Coordinates of C-alpha atoms in Angstrom, one line a residue:
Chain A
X1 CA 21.9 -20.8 -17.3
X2 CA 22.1 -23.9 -19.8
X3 CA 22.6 -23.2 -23.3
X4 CA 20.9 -24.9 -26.0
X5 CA 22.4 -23.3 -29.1
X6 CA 23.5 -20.4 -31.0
X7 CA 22.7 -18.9 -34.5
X8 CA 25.6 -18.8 -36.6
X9 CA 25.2 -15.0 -37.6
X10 CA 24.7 -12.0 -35.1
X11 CA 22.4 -9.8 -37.7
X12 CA 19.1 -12.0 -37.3
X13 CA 15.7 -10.8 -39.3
X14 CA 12.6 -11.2 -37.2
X15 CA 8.7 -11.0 -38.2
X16 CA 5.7 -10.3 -36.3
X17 CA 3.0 -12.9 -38.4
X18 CA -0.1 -11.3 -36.1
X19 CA -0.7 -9.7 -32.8
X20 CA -2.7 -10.3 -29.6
X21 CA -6.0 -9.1 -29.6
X22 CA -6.2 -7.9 -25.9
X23 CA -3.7 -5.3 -26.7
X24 CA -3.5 -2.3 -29.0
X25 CA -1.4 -3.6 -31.7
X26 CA 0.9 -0.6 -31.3
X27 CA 1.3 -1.5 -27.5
X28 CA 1.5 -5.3 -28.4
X29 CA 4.3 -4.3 -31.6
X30 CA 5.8 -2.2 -28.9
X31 CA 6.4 -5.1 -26.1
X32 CA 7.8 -7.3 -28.5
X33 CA 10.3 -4.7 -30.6
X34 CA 11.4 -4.2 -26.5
X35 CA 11.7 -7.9 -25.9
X36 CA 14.4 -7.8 -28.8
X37 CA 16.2 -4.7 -27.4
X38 CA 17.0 -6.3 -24.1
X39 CA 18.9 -8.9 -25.4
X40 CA 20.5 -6.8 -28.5
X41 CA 21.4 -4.1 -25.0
X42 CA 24.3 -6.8 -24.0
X43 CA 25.5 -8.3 -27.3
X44 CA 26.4 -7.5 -30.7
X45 CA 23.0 -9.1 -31.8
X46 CA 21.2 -6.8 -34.1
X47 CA 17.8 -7.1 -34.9
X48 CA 15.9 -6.1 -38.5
X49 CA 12.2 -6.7 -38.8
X50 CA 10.9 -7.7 -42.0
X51 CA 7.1 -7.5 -43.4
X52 CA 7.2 -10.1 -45.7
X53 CA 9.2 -13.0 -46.6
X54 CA 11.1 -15.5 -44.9
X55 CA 12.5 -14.5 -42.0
X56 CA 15.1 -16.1 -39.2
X57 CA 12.7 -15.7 -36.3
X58 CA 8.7 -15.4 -36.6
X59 CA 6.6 -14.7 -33.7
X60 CA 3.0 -15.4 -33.6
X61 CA 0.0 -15.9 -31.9
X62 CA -2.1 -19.3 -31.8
X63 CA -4.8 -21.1 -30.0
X64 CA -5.3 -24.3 -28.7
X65 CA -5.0 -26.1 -32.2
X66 CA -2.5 -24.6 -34.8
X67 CA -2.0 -26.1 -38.3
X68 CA 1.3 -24.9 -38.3
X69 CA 2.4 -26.2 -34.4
X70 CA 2.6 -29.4 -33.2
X71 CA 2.5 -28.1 -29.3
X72 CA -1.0 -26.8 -28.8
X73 CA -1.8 -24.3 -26.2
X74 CA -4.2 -25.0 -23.2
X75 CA -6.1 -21.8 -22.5
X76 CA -5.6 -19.5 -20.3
X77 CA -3.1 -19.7 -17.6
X78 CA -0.5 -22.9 -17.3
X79 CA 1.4 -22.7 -20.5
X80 CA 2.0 -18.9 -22.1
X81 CA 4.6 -19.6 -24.9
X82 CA 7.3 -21.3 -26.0
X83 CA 9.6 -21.3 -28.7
X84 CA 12.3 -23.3 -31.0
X85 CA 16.0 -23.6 -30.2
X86 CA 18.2 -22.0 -32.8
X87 CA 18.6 -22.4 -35.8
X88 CA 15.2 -23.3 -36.2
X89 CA 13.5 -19.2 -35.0
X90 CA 9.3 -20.0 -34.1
X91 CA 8.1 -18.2 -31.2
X92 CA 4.7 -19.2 -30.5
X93 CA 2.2 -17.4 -27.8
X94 CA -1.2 -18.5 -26.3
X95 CA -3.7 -16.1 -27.7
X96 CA -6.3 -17.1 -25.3
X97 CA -3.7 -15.5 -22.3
X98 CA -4.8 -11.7 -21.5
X99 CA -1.5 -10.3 -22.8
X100 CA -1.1 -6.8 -20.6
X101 CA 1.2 -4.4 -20.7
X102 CA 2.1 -1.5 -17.8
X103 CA -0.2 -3.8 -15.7
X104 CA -0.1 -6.5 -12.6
X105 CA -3.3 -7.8 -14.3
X106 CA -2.6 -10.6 -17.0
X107 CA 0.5 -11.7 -18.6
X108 CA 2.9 -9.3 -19.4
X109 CA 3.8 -9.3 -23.2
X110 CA 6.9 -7.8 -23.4
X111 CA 8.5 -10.1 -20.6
X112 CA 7.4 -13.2 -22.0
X113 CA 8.6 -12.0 -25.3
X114 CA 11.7 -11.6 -24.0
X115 CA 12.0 -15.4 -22.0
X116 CA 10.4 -16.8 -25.4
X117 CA 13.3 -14.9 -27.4
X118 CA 16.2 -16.3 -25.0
X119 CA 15.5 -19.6 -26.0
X120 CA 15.2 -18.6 -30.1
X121 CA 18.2 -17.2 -29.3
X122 CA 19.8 -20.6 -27.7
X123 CA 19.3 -20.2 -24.0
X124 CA 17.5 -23.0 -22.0
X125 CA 15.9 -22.9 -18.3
X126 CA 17.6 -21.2 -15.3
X127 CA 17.7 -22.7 -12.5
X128 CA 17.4 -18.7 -11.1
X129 CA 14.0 -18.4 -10.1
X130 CA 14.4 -14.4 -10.4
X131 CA 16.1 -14.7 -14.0
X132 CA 13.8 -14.1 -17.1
X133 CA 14.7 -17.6 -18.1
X134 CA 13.3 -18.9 -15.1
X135 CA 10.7 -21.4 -16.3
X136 CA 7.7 -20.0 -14.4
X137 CA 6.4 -16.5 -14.7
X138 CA 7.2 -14.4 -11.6
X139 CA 4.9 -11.6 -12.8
X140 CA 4.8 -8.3 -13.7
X141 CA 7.3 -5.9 -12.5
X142 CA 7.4 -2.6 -13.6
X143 CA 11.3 -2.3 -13.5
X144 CA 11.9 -5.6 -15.4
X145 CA 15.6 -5.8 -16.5
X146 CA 17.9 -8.9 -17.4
X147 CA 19.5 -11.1 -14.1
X148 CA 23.0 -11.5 -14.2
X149 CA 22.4 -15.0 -15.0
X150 CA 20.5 -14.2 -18.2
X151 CA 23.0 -11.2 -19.3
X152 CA 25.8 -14.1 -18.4
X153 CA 24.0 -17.0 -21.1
X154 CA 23.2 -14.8 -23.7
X155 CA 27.0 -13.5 -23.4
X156 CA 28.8 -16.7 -23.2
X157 CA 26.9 -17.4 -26.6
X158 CA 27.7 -14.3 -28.1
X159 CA 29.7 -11.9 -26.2
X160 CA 29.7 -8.7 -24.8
X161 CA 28.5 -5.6 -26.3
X162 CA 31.1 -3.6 -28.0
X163 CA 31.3 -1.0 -27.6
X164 CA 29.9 -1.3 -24.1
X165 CA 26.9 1.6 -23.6
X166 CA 24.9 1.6 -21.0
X167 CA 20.8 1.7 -21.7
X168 CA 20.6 5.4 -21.3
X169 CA 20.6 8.9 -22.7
X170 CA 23.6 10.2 -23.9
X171 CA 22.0 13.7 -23.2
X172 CA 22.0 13.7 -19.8
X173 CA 24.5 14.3 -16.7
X174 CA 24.3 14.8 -13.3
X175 CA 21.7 13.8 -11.2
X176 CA 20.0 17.0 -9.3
X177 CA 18.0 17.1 -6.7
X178 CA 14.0 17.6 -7.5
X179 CA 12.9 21.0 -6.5
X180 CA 9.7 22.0 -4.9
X181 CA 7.0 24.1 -6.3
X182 CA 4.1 26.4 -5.4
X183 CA 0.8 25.0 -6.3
X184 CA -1.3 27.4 -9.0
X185 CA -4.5 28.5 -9.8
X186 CA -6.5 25.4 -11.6
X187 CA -6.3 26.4 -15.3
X188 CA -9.1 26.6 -17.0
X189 CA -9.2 24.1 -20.3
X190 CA -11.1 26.2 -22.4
X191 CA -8.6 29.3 -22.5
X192 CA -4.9 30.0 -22.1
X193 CA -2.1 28.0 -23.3
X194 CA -1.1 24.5 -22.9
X195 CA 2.8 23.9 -21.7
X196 CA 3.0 20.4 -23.2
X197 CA 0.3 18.0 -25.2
X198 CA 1.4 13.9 -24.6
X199 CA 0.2 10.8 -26.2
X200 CA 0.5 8.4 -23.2
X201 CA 0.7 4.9 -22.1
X202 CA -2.7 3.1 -22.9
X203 CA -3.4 5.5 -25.8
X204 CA -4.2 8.4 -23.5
X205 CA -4.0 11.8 -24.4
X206 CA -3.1 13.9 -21.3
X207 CA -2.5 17.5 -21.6
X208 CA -1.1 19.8 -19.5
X209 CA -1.6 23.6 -17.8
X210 CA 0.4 24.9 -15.1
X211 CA 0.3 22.1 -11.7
X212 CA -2.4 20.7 -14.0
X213 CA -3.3 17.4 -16.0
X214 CA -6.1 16.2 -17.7
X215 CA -7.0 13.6 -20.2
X216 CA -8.6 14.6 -23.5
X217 CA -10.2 12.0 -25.7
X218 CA -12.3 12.0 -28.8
X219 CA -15.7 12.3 -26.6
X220 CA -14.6 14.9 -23.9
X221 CA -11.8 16.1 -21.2
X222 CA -11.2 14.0 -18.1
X223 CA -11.0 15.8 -14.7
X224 CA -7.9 18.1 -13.6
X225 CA -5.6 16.2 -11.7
X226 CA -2.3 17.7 -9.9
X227 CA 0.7 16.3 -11.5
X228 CA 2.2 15.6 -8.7
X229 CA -0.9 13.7 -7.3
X230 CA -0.7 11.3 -10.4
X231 CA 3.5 11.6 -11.4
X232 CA 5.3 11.8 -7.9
X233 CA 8.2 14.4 -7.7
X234 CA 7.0 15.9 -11.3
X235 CA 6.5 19.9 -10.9
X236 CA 4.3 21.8 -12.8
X237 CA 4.8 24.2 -15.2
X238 CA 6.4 21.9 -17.8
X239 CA 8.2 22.7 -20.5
X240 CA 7.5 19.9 -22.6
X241 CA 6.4 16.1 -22.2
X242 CA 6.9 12.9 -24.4
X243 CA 6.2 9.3 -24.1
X244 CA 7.8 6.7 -26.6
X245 CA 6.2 3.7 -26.8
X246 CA 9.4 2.2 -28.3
X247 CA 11.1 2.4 -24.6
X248 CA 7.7 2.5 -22.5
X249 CA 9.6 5.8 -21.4
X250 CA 7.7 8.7 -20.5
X251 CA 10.2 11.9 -20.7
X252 CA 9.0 15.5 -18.9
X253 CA 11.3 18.7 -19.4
X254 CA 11.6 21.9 -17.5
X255 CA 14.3 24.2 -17.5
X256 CA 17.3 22.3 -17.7
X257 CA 15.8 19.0 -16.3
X258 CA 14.6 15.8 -17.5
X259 CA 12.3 13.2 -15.6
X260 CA 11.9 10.0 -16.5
X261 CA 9.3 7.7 -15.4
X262 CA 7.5 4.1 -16.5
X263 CA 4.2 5.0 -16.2
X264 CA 3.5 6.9 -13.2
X265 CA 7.0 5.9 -11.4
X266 CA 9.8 8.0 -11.4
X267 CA 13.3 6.3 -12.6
X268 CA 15.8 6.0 -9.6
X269 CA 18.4 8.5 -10.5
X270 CA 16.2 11.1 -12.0
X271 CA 16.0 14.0 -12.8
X272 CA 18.5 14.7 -14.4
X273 CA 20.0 17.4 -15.8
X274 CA 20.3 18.2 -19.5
X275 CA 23.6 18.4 -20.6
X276 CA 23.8 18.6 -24.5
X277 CA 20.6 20.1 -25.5
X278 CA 19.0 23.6 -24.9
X279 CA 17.2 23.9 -21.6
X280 CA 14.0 25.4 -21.7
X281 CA 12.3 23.0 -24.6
X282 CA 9.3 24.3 -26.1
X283 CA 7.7 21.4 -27.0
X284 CA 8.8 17.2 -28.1
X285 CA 7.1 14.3 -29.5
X286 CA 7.7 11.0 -30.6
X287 CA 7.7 10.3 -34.0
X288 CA 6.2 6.4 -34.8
X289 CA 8.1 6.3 -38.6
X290 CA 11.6 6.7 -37.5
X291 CA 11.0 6.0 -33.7
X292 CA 12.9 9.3 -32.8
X293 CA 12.3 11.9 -29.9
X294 CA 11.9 15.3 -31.7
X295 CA 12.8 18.3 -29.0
X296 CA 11.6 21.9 -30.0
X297 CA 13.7 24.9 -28.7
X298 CA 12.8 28.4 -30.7
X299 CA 13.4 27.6 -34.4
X300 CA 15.4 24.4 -34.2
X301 CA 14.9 20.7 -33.0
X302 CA 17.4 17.6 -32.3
X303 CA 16.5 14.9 -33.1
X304 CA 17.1 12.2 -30.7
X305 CA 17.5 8.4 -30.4
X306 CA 16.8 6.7 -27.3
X307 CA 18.7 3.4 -28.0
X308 CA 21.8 4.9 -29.6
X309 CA 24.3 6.9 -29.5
X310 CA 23.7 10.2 -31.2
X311 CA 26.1 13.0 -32.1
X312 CA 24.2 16.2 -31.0
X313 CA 27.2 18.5 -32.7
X314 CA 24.7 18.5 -35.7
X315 CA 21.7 20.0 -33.6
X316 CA 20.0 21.8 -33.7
X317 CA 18.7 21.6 -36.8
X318 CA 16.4 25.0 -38.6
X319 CA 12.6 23.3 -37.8
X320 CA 11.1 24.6 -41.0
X321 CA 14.1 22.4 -42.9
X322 CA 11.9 19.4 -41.8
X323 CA 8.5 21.0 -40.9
X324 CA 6.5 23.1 -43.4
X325 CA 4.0 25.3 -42.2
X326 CA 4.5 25.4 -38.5
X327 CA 4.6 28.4 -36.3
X328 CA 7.5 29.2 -34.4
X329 CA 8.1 28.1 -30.7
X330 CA 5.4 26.3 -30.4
X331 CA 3.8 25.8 -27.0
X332 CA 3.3 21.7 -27.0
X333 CA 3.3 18.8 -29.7
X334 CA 2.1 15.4 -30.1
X335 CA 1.9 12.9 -32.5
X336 CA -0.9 9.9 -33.2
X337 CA -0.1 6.5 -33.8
X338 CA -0.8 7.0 -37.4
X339 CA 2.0 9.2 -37.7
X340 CA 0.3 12.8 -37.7
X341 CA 1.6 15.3 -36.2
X342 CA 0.1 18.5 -34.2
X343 CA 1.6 21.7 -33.0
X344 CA -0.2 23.8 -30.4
X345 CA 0.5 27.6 -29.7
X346 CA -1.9 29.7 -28.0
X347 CA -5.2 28.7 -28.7
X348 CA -4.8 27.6 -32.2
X349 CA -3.0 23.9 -33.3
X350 CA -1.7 22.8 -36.4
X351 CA -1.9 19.1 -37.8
X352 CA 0.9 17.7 -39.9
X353 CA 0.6 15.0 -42.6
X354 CA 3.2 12.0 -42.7
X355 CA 5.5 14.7 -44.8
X356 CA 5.1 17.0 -41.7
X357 CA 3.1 19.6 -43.6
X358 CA 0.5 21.2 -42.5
X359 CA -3.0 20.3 -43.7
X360 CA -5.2 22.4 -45.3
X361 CA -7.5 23.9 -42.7
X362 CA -5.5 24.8 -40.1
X363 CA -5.0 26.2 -37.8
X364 CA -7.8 25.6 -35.7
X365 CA -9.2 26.1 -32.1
X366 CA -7.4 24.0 -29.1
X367 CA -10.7 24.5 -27.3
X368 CA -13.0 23.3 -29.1
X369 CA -11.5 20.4 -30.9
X370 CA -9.5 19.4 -28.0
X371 CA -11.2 20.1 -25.5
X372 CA -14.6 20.1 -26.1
X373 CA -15.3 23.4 -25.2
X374 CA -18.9 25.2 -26.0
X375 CA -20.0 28.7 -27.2
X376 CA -21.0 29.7 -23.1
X377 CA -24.3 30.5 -22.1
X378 CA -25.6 31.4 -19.0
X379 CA -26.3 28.3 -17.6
X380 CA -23.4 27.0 -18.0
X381 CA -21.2 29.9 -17.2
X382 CA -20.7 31.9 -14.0
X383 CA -18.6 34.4 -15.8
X384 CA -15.7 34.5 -18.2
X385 CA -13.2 31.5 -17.8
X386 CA -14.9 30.0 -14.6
X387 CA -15.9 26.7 -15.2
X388 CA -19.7 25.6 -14.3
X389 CA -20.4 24.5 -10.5
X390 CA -20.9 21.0 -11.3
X391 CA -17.7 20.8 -13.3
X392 CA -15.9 22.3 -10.8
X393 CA -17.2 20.7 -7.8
X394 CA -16.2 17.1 -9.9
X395 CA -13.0 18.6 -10.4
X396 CA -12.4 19.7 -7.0
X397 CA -13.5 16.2 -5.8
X398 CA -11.8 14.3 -7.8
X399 CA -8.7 16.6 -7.1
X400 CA -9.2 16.1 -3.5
X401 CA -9.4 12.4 -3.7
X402 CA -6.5 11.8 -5.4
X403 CA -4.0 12.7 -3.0
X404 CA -5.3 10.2 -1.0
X405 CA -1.6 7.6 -1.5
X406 CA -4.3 4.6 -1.2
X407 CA -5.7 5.1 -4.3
X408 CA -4.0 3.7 -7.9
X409 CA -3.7 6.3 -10.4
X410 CA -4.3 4.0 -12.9
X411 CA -7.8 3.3 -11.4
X412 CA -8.3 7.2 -10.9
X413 CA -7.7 7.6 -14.5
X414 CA -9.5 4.6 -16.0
X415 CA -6.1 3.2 -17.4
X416 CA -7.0 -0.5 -16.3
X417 CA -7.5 -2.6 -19.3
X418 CA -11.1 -2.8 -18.6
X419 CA -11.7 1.0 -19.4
X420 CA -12.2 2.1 -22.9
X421 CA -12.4 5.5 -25.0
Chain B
X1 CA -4.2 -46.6 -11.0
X2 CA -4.6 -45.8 -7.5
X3 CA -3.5 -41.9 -7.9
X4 CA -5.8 -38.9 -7.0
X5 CA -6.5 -36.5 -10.2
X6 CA -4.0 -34.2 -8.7
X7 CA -1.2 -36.7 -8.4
X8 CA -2.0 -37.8 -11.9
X9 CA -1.7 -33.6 -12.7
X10 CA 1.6 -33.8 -10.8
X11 CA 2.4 -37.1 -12.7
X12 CA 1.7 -35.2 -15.8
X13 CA 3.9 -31.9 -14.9
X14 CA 7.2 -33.9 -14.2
X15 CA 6.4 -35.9 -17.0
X16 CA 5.7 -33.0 -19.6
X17 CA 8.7 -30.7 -18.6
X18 CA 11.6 -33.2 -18.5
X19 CA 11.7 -34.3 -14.6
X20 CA 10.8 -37.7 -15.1
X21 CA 12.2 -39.7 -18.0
X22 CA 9.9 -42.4 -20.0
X23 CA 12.4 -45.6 -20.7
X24 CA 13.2 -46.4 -24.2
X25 CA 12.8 -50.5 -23.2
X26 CA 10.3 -52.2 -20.5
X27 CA 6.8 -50.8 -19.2
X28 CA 6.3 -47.3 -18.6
X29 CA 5.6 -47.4 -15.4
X30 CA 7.3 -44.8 -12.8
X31 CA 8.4 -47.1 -9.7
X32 CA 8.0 -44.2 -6.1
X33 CA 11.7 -44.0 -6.2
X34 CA 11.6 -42.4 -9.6
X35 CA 8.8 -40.1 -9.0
X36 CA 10.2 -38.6 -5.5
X37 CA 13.9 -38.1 -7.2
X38 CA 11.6 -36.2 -9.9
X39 CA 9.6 -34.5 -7.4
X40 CA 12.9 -33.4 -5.3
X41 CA 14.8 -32.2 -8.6
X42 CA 11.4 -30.0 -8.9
X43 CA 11.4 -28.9 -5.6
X44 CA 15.2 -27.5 -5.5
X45 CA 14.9 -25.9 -9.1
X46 CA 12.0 -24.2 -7.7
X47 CA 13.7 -23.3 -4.7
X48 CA 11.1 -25.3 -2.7
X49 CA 11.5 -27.1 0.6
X50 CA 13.4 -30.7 -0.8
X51 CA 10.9 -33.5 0.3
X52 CA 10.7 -35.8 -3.0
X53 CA 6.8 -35.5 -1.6
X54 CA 4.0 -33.5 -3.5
X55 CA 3.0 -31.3 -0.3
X56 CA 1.0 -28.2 -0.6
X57 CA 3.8 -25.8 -1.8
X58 CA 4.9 -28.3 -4.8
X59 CA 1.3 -28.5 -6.1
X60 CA 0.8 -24.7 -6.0
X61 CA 4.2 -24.3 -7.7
X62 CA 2.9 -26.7 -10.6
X63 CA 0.0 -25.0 -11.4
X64 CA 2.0 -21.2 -11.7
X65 CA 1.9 -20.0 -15.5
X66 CA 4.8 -21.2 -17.3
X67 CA 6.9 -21.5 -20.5
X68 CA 6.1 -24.5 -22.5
X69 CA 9.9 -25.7 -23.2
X70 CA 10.8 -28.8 -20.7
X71 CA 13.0 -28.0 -18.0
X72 CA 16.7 -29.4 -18.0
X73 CA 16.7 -29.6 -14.2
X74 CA 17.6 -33.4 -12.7
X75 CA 19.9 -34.3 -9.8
X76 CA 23.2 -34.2 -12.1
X77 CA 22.5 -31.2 -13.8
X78 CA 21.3 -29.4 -10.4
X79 CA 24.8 -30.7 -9.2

């Protein structure tokens, strides 16, 4: 590693001045807030994002000509980004790149983020070809974490961690070993219960029923999918599911288990068993305002921080202290990016304002909000809760085809960047 | 004068990210010696086969995406 420079404080402000467009901007906001938590992982930096103001390091997004940047950008490919030595805090990034995230295709944000921040933070060029401070962009990789070379730089300019905690949950134990299951009837979307509701990577809405997935959008329901066609190792029957686009983690629950994956890979070393919260979760979602992992078990919830150490002795908590309105043990929950919230039970869900009360109006029907379910008629109805032959035979198709290990589930499920809602 | 556009790009590279060194006095002019000692610095930073020639492997290397902030790689600091 070479060292360039060091700030002469460890509690640095940062701002975000604007945002890529070929990413959501809670994906893009996400990526960067990550960039910053790699580095703040192994030292006592500490990071506070501001909204306005002055602030020590400003990221932003700019073209070939800026009238605030002496190094213009060249288009696509070649240069991505580059940044100021401290104390000086501009990171700049090529808005004409395809900034990706959770995808080989393009530049990955949230990587180059992090390089870009190495060097607002005083690190130069390794001469490591694998470090993240290598100058050239090795690529995506879906399992990105610091080379020693990097953790040794950024430590020799401001230390080690202390105390030292290791980048995962305080919640869990010991690793167990995954455990088969029976495959069950396909569910039918339009009756029964969900077991867990989960607003994915890419914005997708995925709900699940039994061995069951599908993806539910504002227009219609995706095709049922096994989960462990698209999640490897997952069983069905899940207790609860949660993705938090502050880690890219996606979290499933079932019994007294916890899987982890990045998208659809499973984390070396999961699952895991739950050691200091309830097994048996009803339902969990991530909460955008305070960037916390809510867990539902009967009538109480922990709340839970990904990133820090949290002292479950206070959990858990009565839910109607924090959540008016709700109904008791509910069967799955979710929230949106604008911060609302929804509990499911039976075939009624709930939606929660940003005070987590519920609206006015509900409950209302799972099926025919969610999934776009019809009053049947006999053309489109065999009988009670069997789907219509087309829908089926596309279901059973598409079912079929996707435990063929050739095939991407990102492709199967029209998560490449090129797919839209 | 006599270099292809893709030497000129190579010129440009080791030029732009700190491999090559414009002199504060006399022409700027790059003598062979001082473009192969730029060229093998490159190479070993990029873990490439050491030639101090711009073979097929050093041009493909060059025209990888990249940071924008030179690099500090020369023979001493290599050493």
């Amino acid at each position: 590693y070479l060292l360039l420079g060091r700030w002469g404080k460890k509690h640095l402000t940062f701002r975000i001045l604007n945002l890529p467009s070929t990413l959501p901007s809670h994906v893009a906001r996400a990526a960067l807030l990550q960039a910053f938590q790699y580095w703040s992982n192994v030292t006592p930096l500490t990071f506070q994002e501001v909204k306005t103001g002055w602030a020590d390091i400003r990221l932003s997004f700019h073209g070939r000509q800026s009238l605030y940047c002496s190094n213009t950008f060249d288009g696509p490919g070649r240069v991505l980004a580059h940044a100021d030595i401290p104390e000086l805090g501009s990171v700049h990034f090529d808005e004409d790149e395809l900034w990706t995230e959770g995808t080989y295709r393009g530049v990955n944000l949230r990587i180059i983020a992090a390089h870009e921040l190495g060097h607002a933070l005083g690190l130069g060029h390794s001469r490591y070809t694998k470090a993240l401070m290598a100058p050239v962009y090795a690529g995506y990789h879906p399992y990105f974490k610091l080379h020693p070379d990097d953790v040794a730089g950024i430590q020799a300019l401001y230390g080690k961690k202390i105390p030292e905690t290791r980048d995962e949950e305080e919640m869990e134990l010991s690793t167990v070993s995954p455990v088969p299951t029976e495959p069950s009837p396909m569910p039918d979307p339009c009756s029964g219960e969900l077991d867990a509701m989960m607003l994915g990577p890419g914005g997708k809405t995925y709900a699940f029923k039994g061995d069951y997935v599908w993806t539910v959008t504002n227009s219609g329901r995706g095709p049922l999918f096994r989960i462990s066609a698209l999640w490897e190792g997952l069983p069905g029957n899940l207790d609860a599911a949660v993705y938090s686009p502050r880690t890219q983690r996606i979290y499933f629950f079932k019994g007294d288990k916890v899987w982890r994956y990045i998208n659809f890979k499973m984390v070396p070393g999961f699952p895991r068993k739950l050691n200091r919260i309830a097994p048996n979760l009803d339902a969990a979602f991530y909460w955008p305002f305070n960037k916390k992992v809510f867990l539902l078990k009967g009538l109480g919830y922990w709340q839970w921080d990904e990133l820090a150490p949290v002292d479950f002795s206070r959990y858990p908590q009565p839910i109607s202290s924090l959540f008016t309105g709700v109904p008791p043990q509910p069967s799955a929950a979710v929230s949106r990016h604008d911060g609302r919230v929804y509990f499911f039970k039976g075939k009624k869900y709930w939606r929660l304002n940003r005070q987590l009360r519920v609206e006015k109006g509900y409950p209302r029907s799972i099926a025919h909000d969610w999934m776009h379910c019809h009053p049947q008629t006999p053309d489109a109805t065999l009988s009670s809760g069997v789907t219509t032959g087309s829908v089926m035979k596309r279901t059973l198709t598409t079912t079929l085809s996707v435990t063929d290990p050739t095939l991407n589930a990102d492709t199967v499920l029209g998560l490449t960047p090129s797919a839209t809602d | 004068q006599a270099l292809v556009p893709a030497e000129e790009a190579a010129l440009e590279y080791l030029f732009q990210y700190g491999y090559l060194q414009k002199p504060l006095e006399g022409p700027h002019v790059f003598s062979p010696e001082d473009i192969m000692e730029a060229l093998r610095a490159f190479q070993q930073a990029s873990e490439l086969p050491v030639s101090g020639w711009l073979d097929d492997a050093t041009r493909a290397r060059m025209r990888q995406p990249r940071c924008g902030l030179a690099d500090p790689f020369n023979q001493k600091s290599l050493k």
